[in-house]
mmCIF file of C-alpha atoms in Angstrom:
data_model
loop_
_atom_site.group_PDB
_atom_site.id
_atom_site.type_symbol
_atom_site.label_atom_id
_atom_site.label_comp_id
_atom_site.label_asym_id
_atom_site.label_seq_id
_atom_site.Cartn_x
_atom_site.Cartn_y
_atom_site.Cartn_z
ATOM 1 C CA UNK L 1 195.753 18.805 17.144
ATOM 2 C CA UNK L 2 196.266 22.062 15.326
ATOM 3 C CA UNK L 3 198.990 24.424 16.471
ATOM 4 C CA UNK L 4 198.081 27.835 17.824
ATOM 5 C CA UNK L 5 199.281 30.988 16.086
ATOM 6 C CA UNK L 6 202.000 31.470 18.708
ATOM 7 C CA UNK L 7 203.257 27.892 18.266
ATOM 8 C CA UNK L 8 203.348 28.328 14.495
ATOM 9 C CA UNK L 9 205.381 31.516 14.841
ATOM 10 C CA UNK L 10 207.829 29.853 17.234
ATOM 11 C CA UNK L 11 208.161 26.858 14.910
ATOM 12 C CA UNK L 12 208.751 29.114 11.905
ATOM 13 C CA UNK L 13 211.342 31.220 13.748
ATOM 14 C CA UNK L 14 213.129 28.102 14.987
ATOM 15 C CA UNK L 15 213.132 26.592 11.488
ATOM 16 C CA UNK L 16 214.466 29.752 9.842
ATOM 17 C CA UNK L 17 217.068 30.186 12.581
ATOM 18 C CA UNK L 18 218.289 26.616 12.159
ATOM 19 C CA UNK L 19 218.400 27.028 8.366
ATOM 20 C CA UNK L 20 220.435 30.238 8.646
ATOM 21 C CA UNK L 21 222.815 28.562 11.091
ATOM 22 C CA UNK L 22 223.403 25.676 8.680
ATOM 23 C CA UNK L 23 223.809 28.046 5.735
ATOM 24 C CA UNK L 24 226.100 30.457 7.606
ATOM 25 C CA UNK L 25 229.412 28.935 6.367
ATOM 26 C CA UNK L 26 228.233 29.230 2.756
ATOM 27 C CA UNK L 27 226.991 32.792 3.301
ATOM 28 C CA UNK L 28 230.316 33.736 4.927
ATOM 29 C CA UNK L 29 232.275 32.171 2.062
ATOM 30 C CA UNK L 30 230.150 33.981 -0.519
ATOM 31 C CA UNK L 31 230.780 37.292 1.233
ATOM 32 C CA UNK L 32 234.527 36.650 1.436
ATOM 33 C CA UNK L 33 234.624 35.874 -2.286
ATOM 34 C CA UNK L 34 233.652 39.471 -3.057
ATOM 35 C CA UNK L 35 236.065 41.059 -0.566
ATOM 36 C CA UNK L 36 239.693 42.053 -0.964
ATOM 37 C CA UNK L 37 242.276 39.891 0.799
ATOM 38 C CA UNK L 38 242.723 42.562 3.472
ATOM 39 C CA UNK L 39 238.965 42.718 4.095
ATOM 40 C CA UNK L 40 238.662 38.922 4.170
ATOM 41 C CA UNK L 41 241.122 38.561 7.064
ATOM 42 C CA UNK L 42 240.180 41.751 8.897
ATOM 43 C CA UNK L 43 239.469 41.542 12.634
ATOM 44 C CA UNK L 44 236.760 42.283 13.598
ATOM 45 C CA UNK L 45 234.997 41.021 10.455
ATOM 46 C CA UNK L 46 233.822 43.561 7.908
ATOM 47 C CA UNK L 47 230.140 43.157 7.028
ATOM 48 C CA UNK L 48 229.692 46.279 4.909
ATOM 49 C CA UNK L 49 232.059 46.598 1.949
ATOM 50 C CA UNK L 50 232.184 47.394 -1.746
ATOM 51 C CA UNK L 51 232.016 44.106 -3.680
ATOM 52 C CA UNK L 52 234.845 43.336 -6.066
ATOM 53 C CA UNK L 53 235.319 40.724 -8.782
ATOM 54 C CA UNK L 54 239.105 40.726 -8.615
ATOM 55 C CA UNK L 55 239.184 37.341 -6.861
ATOM 56 C CA UNK L 56 237.163 35.673 -9.609
ATOM 57 C CA UNK L 57 239.399 37.299 -12.212
ATOM 58 C CA UNK L 58 242.463 35.927 -10.402
ATOM 59 C CA UNK L 59 240.916 32.442 -10.264
ATOM 60 C CA UNK L 60 240.239 32.377 -14.019
ATOM 61 C CA UNK L 61 243.691 33.774 -14.788
ATOM 62 C CA UNK L 62 245.399 31.175 -12.621
ATOM 63 C CA UNK L 63 243.766 28.072 -14.080
ATOM 64 C CA UNK L 64 241.400 26.810 -16.750
ATOM 65 C CA UNK L 65 238.183 26.618 -14.742
ATOM 66 C CA UNK L 66 236.039 25.093 -17.560
ATOM 67 C CA UNK L 67 238.513 22.181 -17.769
ATOM 68 C CA UNK L 68 238.113 21.356 -14.063
ATOM 69 C CA UNK L 69 234.353 21.869 -14.291
ATOM 70 C CA UNK L 70 234.005 19.406 -17.180
ATOM 71 C CA UNK L 71 236.139 16.889 -15.295
ATOM 72 C CA UNK L 72 233.758 17.129 -12.331
ATOM 73 C CA UNK L 73 230.696 16.761 -14.555
ATOM 74 C CA UNK L 74 232.077 13.738 -16.427
ATOM 75 C CA UNK L 75 233.483 11.991 -13.344
ATOM 76 C CA UNK L 76 230.465 12.586 -11.088
ATOM 77 C CA UNK L 77 227.964 11.772 -13.829
ATOM 78 C CA UNK L 78 229.863 8.707 -15.036
ATOM 79 C CA UNK L 79 230.360 7.343 -11.526
ATOM 80 C CA UNK L 80 226.667 7.804 -10.700
ATOM 81 C CA UNK L 81 225.518 6.137 -13.911
ATOM 82 C CA UNK L 82 227.879 3.192 -13.420
ATOM 83 C CA UNK L 83 226.864 2.802 -9.754
ATOM 84 C CA UNK L 84 223.185 2.686 -10.754
ATOM 85 C CA UNK L 85 223.849 0.186 -13.557
ATOM 86 C CA UNK L 86 225.565 -2.141 -11.060
ATOM 87 C CA UNK L 87 223.412 -1.322 -8.046
ATOM 88 C CA UNK L 88 219.957 -1.742 -9.595
ATOM 89 C CA UNK L 89 220.218 -5.457 -10.478
ATOM 90 C CA UNK L 90 222.169 -6.165 -7.274
ATOM 91 C CA UNK L 91 219.504 -4.544 -5.077
ATOM 92 C CA UNK L 92 216.735 -6.248 -7.084
ATOM 93 C CA UNK L 93 218.264 -9.684 -6.551
ATOM 94 C CA UNK L 94 218.827 -9.072 -2.826
ATOM 95 C CA UNK L 95 215.307 -7.704 -2.277
ATOM 96 C CA UNK L 96 213.287 -10.311 -4.175
ATOM 97 C CA UNK L 97 215.594 -13.341 -4.337
ATOM 98 C CA UNK L 98 217.380 -13.261 -0.958
ATOM 99 C CA UNK L 99 219.655 -16.040 0.266
ATOM 100 C CA UNK L 100 221.049 -16.864 3.685
ATOM 101 C CA UNK L 101 224.039 -14.644 2.950
ATOM 102 C CA UNK L 102 222.101 -11.599 1.722
ATOM 103 C CA UNK L 103 222.055 -9.778 5.067
ATOM 104 C CA UNK L 104 225.722 -10.570 5.647
ATOM 105 C CA UNK L 105 226.615 -9.154 2.231
ATOM 106 C CA UNK L 106 224.623 -5.971 2.871
ATOM 107 C CA UNK L 107 226.266 -5.471 6.264
ATOM 108 C CA UNK L 108 229.705 -6.122 4.757
ATOM 109 C CA UNK L 109 229.094 -3.612 1.983
ATOM 110 C CA UNK L 110 228.049 -0.944 4.464
ATOM 111 C CA UNK L 111 230.989 -1.747 6.757
ATOM 112 C CA UNK L 112 233.407 -0.795 3.980
ATOM 113 C CA UNK L 113 232.220 2.812 4.386
ATOM 114 C CA UNK L 114 233.517 2.742 7.969
ATOM 115 C CA UNK L 115 237.103 2.209 6.850
ATOM 116 C CA UNK L 116 239.221 5.391 6.673
ATOM 117 C CA UNK L 117 240.082 6.111 3.056
ATOM 118 C CA UNK L 118 243.712 6.738 3.960
ATOM 119 C CA UNK L 119 243.944 3.116 5.136
ATOM 120 C CA UNK L 120 243.696 1.843 1.547
ATOM 121 C CA UNK L 121 245.455 4.749 -0.153
ATOM 122 C CA UNK L 122 248.703 2.900 -0.890
ATOM 123 C CA UNK L 123 247.182 -0.215 -2.530
ATOM 124 C CA UNK L 124 244.676 1.884 -4.518
ATOM 125 C CA UNK L 125 247.463 4.210 -5.636
ATOM 126 C CA UNK L 126 249.666 1.305 -6.756
ATOM 127 C CA UNK L 127 246.805 -0.459 -8.544
ATOM 128 C CA UNK L 128 245.911 2.745 -10.380
ATOM 129 C CA UNK L 129 249.529 3.338 -11.320
ATOM 130 C CA UNK L 130 250.152 -0.171 -12.669
ATOM 131 C CA UNK L 131 246.809 -0.189 -14.509
ATOM 132 C CA UNK L 132 247.621 3.118 -16.196
ATOM 133 C CA UNK L 133 244.647 4.856 -14.554
ATOM 134 C CA UNK L 134 246.536 7.585 -12.706
ATOM 135 C CA UNK L 135 245.309 11.072 -13.552
ATOM 136 C CA UNK L 136 242.561 9.748 -15.830
ATOM 137 C CA UNK L 137 238.815 10.323 -15.759
ATOM 138 C CA UNK L 138 238.300 6.571 -16.094
ATOM 139 C CA UNK L 139 240.301 5.916 -12.940
ATOM 140 C CA UNK L 140 238.315 8.464 -10.947
ATOM 141 C CA UNK L 141 235.001 7.154 -12.294
ATOM 142 C CA UNK L 142 235.915 3.632 -11.146
ATOM 143 C CA UNK L 143 237.079 4.882 -7.744
ATOM 144 C CA UNK L 144 234.004 7.034 -7.171
ATOM 145 C CA UNK L 145 231.746 4.182 -8.259
ATOM 146 C CA UNK L 146 233.312 1.821 -5.728
ATOM 147 C CA UNK L 147 233.088 4.538 -3.097
ATOM 148 C CA UNK L 148 229.342 5.173 -3.610
ATOM 149 C CA UNK L 149 228.193 1.659 -4.544
ATOM 150 C CA UNK L 150 227.461 0.449 -0.971
ATOM 151 C CA UNK L 151 225.182 3.442 -0.296
ATOM 152 C CA UNK L 152 223.505 3.087 -3.695
ATOM 153 C CA UNK L 153 222.782 -0.622 -3.181
ATOM 154 C CA UNK L 154 221.498 -0.074 0.362
ATOM 155 C CA UNK L 155 219.144 2.725 -0.663
ATOM 156 C CA UNK L 156 217.811 0.856 -3.689
ATOM 157 C CA UNK L 157 217.396 -2.276 -1.580
ATOM 158 C CA UNK L 158 215.207 -0.425 0.946
ATOM 159 C CA UNK L 159 213.105 1.115 -1.847
ATOM 160 C CA UNK L 160 212.613 -2.273 -3.526
ATOM 161 C CA UNK L 161 211.646 -3.900 -0.207
ATOM 162 C CA UNK L 162 208.777 -1.383 0.112
ATOM 163 C CA UNK L 163 207.192 -2.717 -3.087
ATOM 164 C CA UNK L 164 204.616 -5.418 -2.285
ATOM 165 C CA UNK L 165 205.746 -8.781 -3.618
ATOM 166 C CA UNK L 166 202.179 -9.536 -4.622
ATOM 167 C CA UNK L 167 202.519 -7.094 -7.529
ATOM 168 C CA UNK L 168 205.455 -9.000 -8.992
ATOM 169 C CA UNK L 169 203.781 -12.343 -8.271
ATOM 170 C CA UNK L 170 200.694 -11.200 -10.188
ATOM 171 C CA UNK L 171 202.920 -10.189 -13.096
ATOM 172 C CA UNK L 172 204.609 -13.577 -12.926
ATOM 173 C CA UNK L 173 201.229 -15.322 -13.178
ATOM 174 C CA UNK L 174 200.492 -13.208 -16.251
ATOM 175 C CA UNK L 175 203.628 -14.569 -17.874
ATOM 176 C CA UNK L 176 206.039 -11.686 -17.228
ATOM 177 C CA UNK L 177 209.646 -12.741 -16.935
ATOM 178 C CA UNK L 178 211.968 -11.279 -14.256
ATOM 179 C CA UNK L 179 213.486 -8.954 -16.883
ATOM 180 C CA UNK L 180 210.027 -7.648 -17.795
ATOM 181 C CA UNK L 181 208.993 -7.363 -14.140
ATOM 182 C CA UNK L 182 212.070 -5.273 -13.432
ATOM 183 C CA UNK L 183 211.723 -2.802 -16.295
ATOM 184 C CA UNK L 184 207.937 -2.630 -16.697
ATOM 185 C CA UNK L 185 206.806 -2.723 -13.052
ATOM 186 C CA UNK L 186 209.586 -2.247 -10.535
ATOM 187 C CA UNK L 187 211.389 0.697 -12.135
ATOM 188 C CA UNK L 188 208.240 2.833 -12.642
ATOM 189 C CA UNK L 189 207.048 2.068 -9.091
ATOM 190 C CA UNK L 190 210.362 2.995 -7.465
ATOM 191 C CA UNK L 191 211.366 5.841 -9.784
ATOM 192 C CA UNK L 192 211.294 8.488 -6.996
ATOM 193 C CA UNK L 193 213.631 6.372 -4.885
ATOM 194 C CA UNK L 194 215.961 5.704 -7.806
ATOM 195 C CA UNK L 195 216.030 9.412 -8.634
ATOM 196 C CA UNK L 196 216.928 10.391 -5.055
ATOM 197 C CA UNK L 197 219.635 7.720 -4.974
ATOM 198 C CA UNK L 198 221.128 9.076 -8.185
ATOM 199 C CA UNK L 199 220.985 12.655 -6.892
ATOM 200 C CA UNK L 200 222.777 11.747 -3.666
ATOM 201 C CA UNK L 201 225.397 9.784 -5.596
ATOM 202 C CA UNK L 202 226.036 12.805 -7.836
ATOM 203 C CA UNK L 203 226.400 15.100 -4.823
ATOM 204 C CA UNK L 204 228.782 12.711 -3.027
ATOM 205 C CA UNK L 205 230.898 12.230 -6.142
ATOM 206 C CA UNK L 206 230.991 15.964 -6.853
ATOM 207 C CA UNK L 207 232.157 16.752 -3.306
ATOM 208 C CA UNK L 208 234.752 13.978 -3.059
ATOM 209 C CA UNK L 209 238.187 15.492 -2.466
ATOM 210 C CA UNK L 210 240.467 12.838 -0.972
ATOM 211 C CA UNK L 211 240.704 10.553 -3.999
ATOM 212 C CA UNK L 212 240.699 13.354 -6.544
ATOM 213 C CA UNK L 213 243.722 14.965 -4.860
ATOM 214 C CA UNK L 214 245.657 11.705 -4.556
ATOM 215 C CA UNK L 215 244.774 10.088 -7.895
ATOM 216 C CA UNK L 216 244.933 13.084 -10.235
ATOM 217 C CA UNK L 217 247.414 15.844 -10.987
ATOM 218 C CA UNK L 218 246.283 17.861 -14.005
ATOM 219 C CA UNK L 219 244.462 16.042 -16.812
ATOM 220 C CA UNK L 220 241.582 14.581 -14.776
ATOM 221 C CA UNK L 221 241.620 17.013 -11.857
ATOM 222 C CA UNK L 222 238.061 17.941 -10.772
ATOM 223 C CA UNK L 223 236.978 21.085 -8.949
ATOM 224 C CA UNK L 224 237.710 19.706 -5.463
ATOM 225 C CA UNK L 225 241.404 19.377 -6.285
ATOM 226 C CA UNK L 226 241.257 22.737 -8.039
ATOM 227 C CA UNK L 227 240.206 24.354 -4.736
ATOM 228 C CA UNK L 228 243.048 22.664 -2.868
ATOM 229 C CA UNK L 229 245.550 24.271 -5.253
ATOM 230 C CA UNK L 230 244.859 27.636 -3.602
ATOM 231 C CA UNK L 231 246.570 26.428 -0.431
ATOM 232 C CA UNK L 232 250.225 27.409 -0.851
ATOM 233 C CA UNK L 233 253.361 27.490 1.343
ATOM 234 C CA UNK L 234 252.979 31.260 1.495
ATOM 235 C CA UNK L 235 249.658 30.832 3.282
ATOM 236 C CA UNK L 236 245.967 30.799 2.471
ATOM 237 C CA UNK L 237 244.516 33.498 0.265
ATOM 238 C CA UNK L 238 241.086 33.515 1.876
ATOM 239 C CA UNK L 239 239.333 35.745 -0.642
ATOM 240 C CA UNK L 240 240.636 33.860 -3.679
ATOM 241 C CA UNK L 241 240.025 30.514 -1.959
ATOM 242 C CA UNK L 242 236.446 31.566 -1.238
ATOM 243 C CA UNK L 243 235.956 32.630 -4.862
ATOM 244 C CA UNK L 244 237.279 29.288 -6.119
ATOM 245 C CA UNK L 245 235.090 27.413 -3.616
ATOM 246 C CA UNK L 246 232.022 29.388 -4.645
ATOM 247 C CA UNK L 247 232.668 28.560 -8.299
ATOM 248 C CA UNK L 248 233.020 24.885 -7.347
ATOM 249 C CA UNK L 249 229.932 24.492 -5.182
ATOM 250 C CA UNK L 250 227.753 26.854 -7.200
ATOM 251 C CA UNK L 251 226.722 24.283 -9.851
ATOM 252 C CA UNK L 252 225.938 21.538 -7.325
ATOM 253 C CA UNK L 253 223.993 23.981 -5.112
ATOM 254 C CA UNK L 254 221.920 25.037 -8.105
ATOM 255 C CA UNK L 255 221.435 21.387 -9.070
ATOM 256 C CA UNK L 256 220.340 20.470 -5.543
ATOM 257 C CA UNK L 257 217.955 23.431 -5.391
ATOM 258 C CA UNK L 258 216.297 22.495 -8.684
ATOM 259 C CA UNK L 259 215.921 18.831 -7.716
ATOM 260 C CA UNK L 260 215.002 19.236 -4.043
ATOM 261 C CA UNK L 261 211.401 18.140 -4.603
ATOM 262 C CA UNK L 262 212.516 14.910 -6.265
ATOM 263 C CA UNK L 263 215.103 14.355 -3.543
ATOM 264 C CA UNK L 264 212.623 14.802 -0.694
ATOM 265 C CA UNK L 265 210.009 12.727 -2.493
ATOM 266 C CA UNK L 266 212.495 9.915 -2.988
ATOM 267 C CA UNK L 267 213.822 9.976 0.574
ATOM 268 C CA UNK L 268 210.257 9.771 1.944
ATOM 269 C CA UNK L 269 209.257 7.083 -0.577
ATOM 270 C CA UNK L 270 207.433 4.285 1.216
ATOM 271 C CA UNK L 271 207.334 6.165 4.530
ATOM 272 C CA UNK L 272 203.529 6.402 4.436
ATOM 273 C CA UNK L 273 201.577 3.281 3.584
#
């Protein structure tokens, strides 16, 4: 049944209103980034002001932003690549060669995401210290990989389960080995799902703050820890903090905007038969 003009207008207004509500914190932060400190904390809030770049200048003068940016790119990209390398064959085996323990393993993997990160902080910290991985990109890549691996395996598993087994069985009858089935049939068929999984893993790794703050100090510090450095005993400098936050989330927002079609396509992969 087609919607009437009035229903379409109401739906559009509701959708735009909900979108603006969700985007309000980012809009507010972006506005504060171009205010002076006095304007940023003014009560009532100031909506009309002369934009200034002094906060961005202060951020670049205080720290080497490109260094933190490259750390985020390398750590998030490396962790995503490693999670996919491990997760793809694991999900393939669980989807097409299940055992009696497959469901238990999947549930156990997902249950690890329910544990508060602070509960394993001490052992992870000690292991990193004794392994010489403290304040290294390698250490953060390993930690982020372990953090995202359960979600990566679960998503890939659901995408692989949507592929009819008859396709792989037909390839098997034609003489294709499991290795050939995986690379020549399964990967092309599930590419949208794999792409969306990789995009989500990148976003989660980019936004991770807890482990970056506790496992890095200067050399491997990504942008999330860089933002936290603007919280000082003297108080919060809201304008400068907003400028630093905008510089940190800007790249991932642009990345998400450019890849939104692939992300939506992957998340709806297999929804319509």
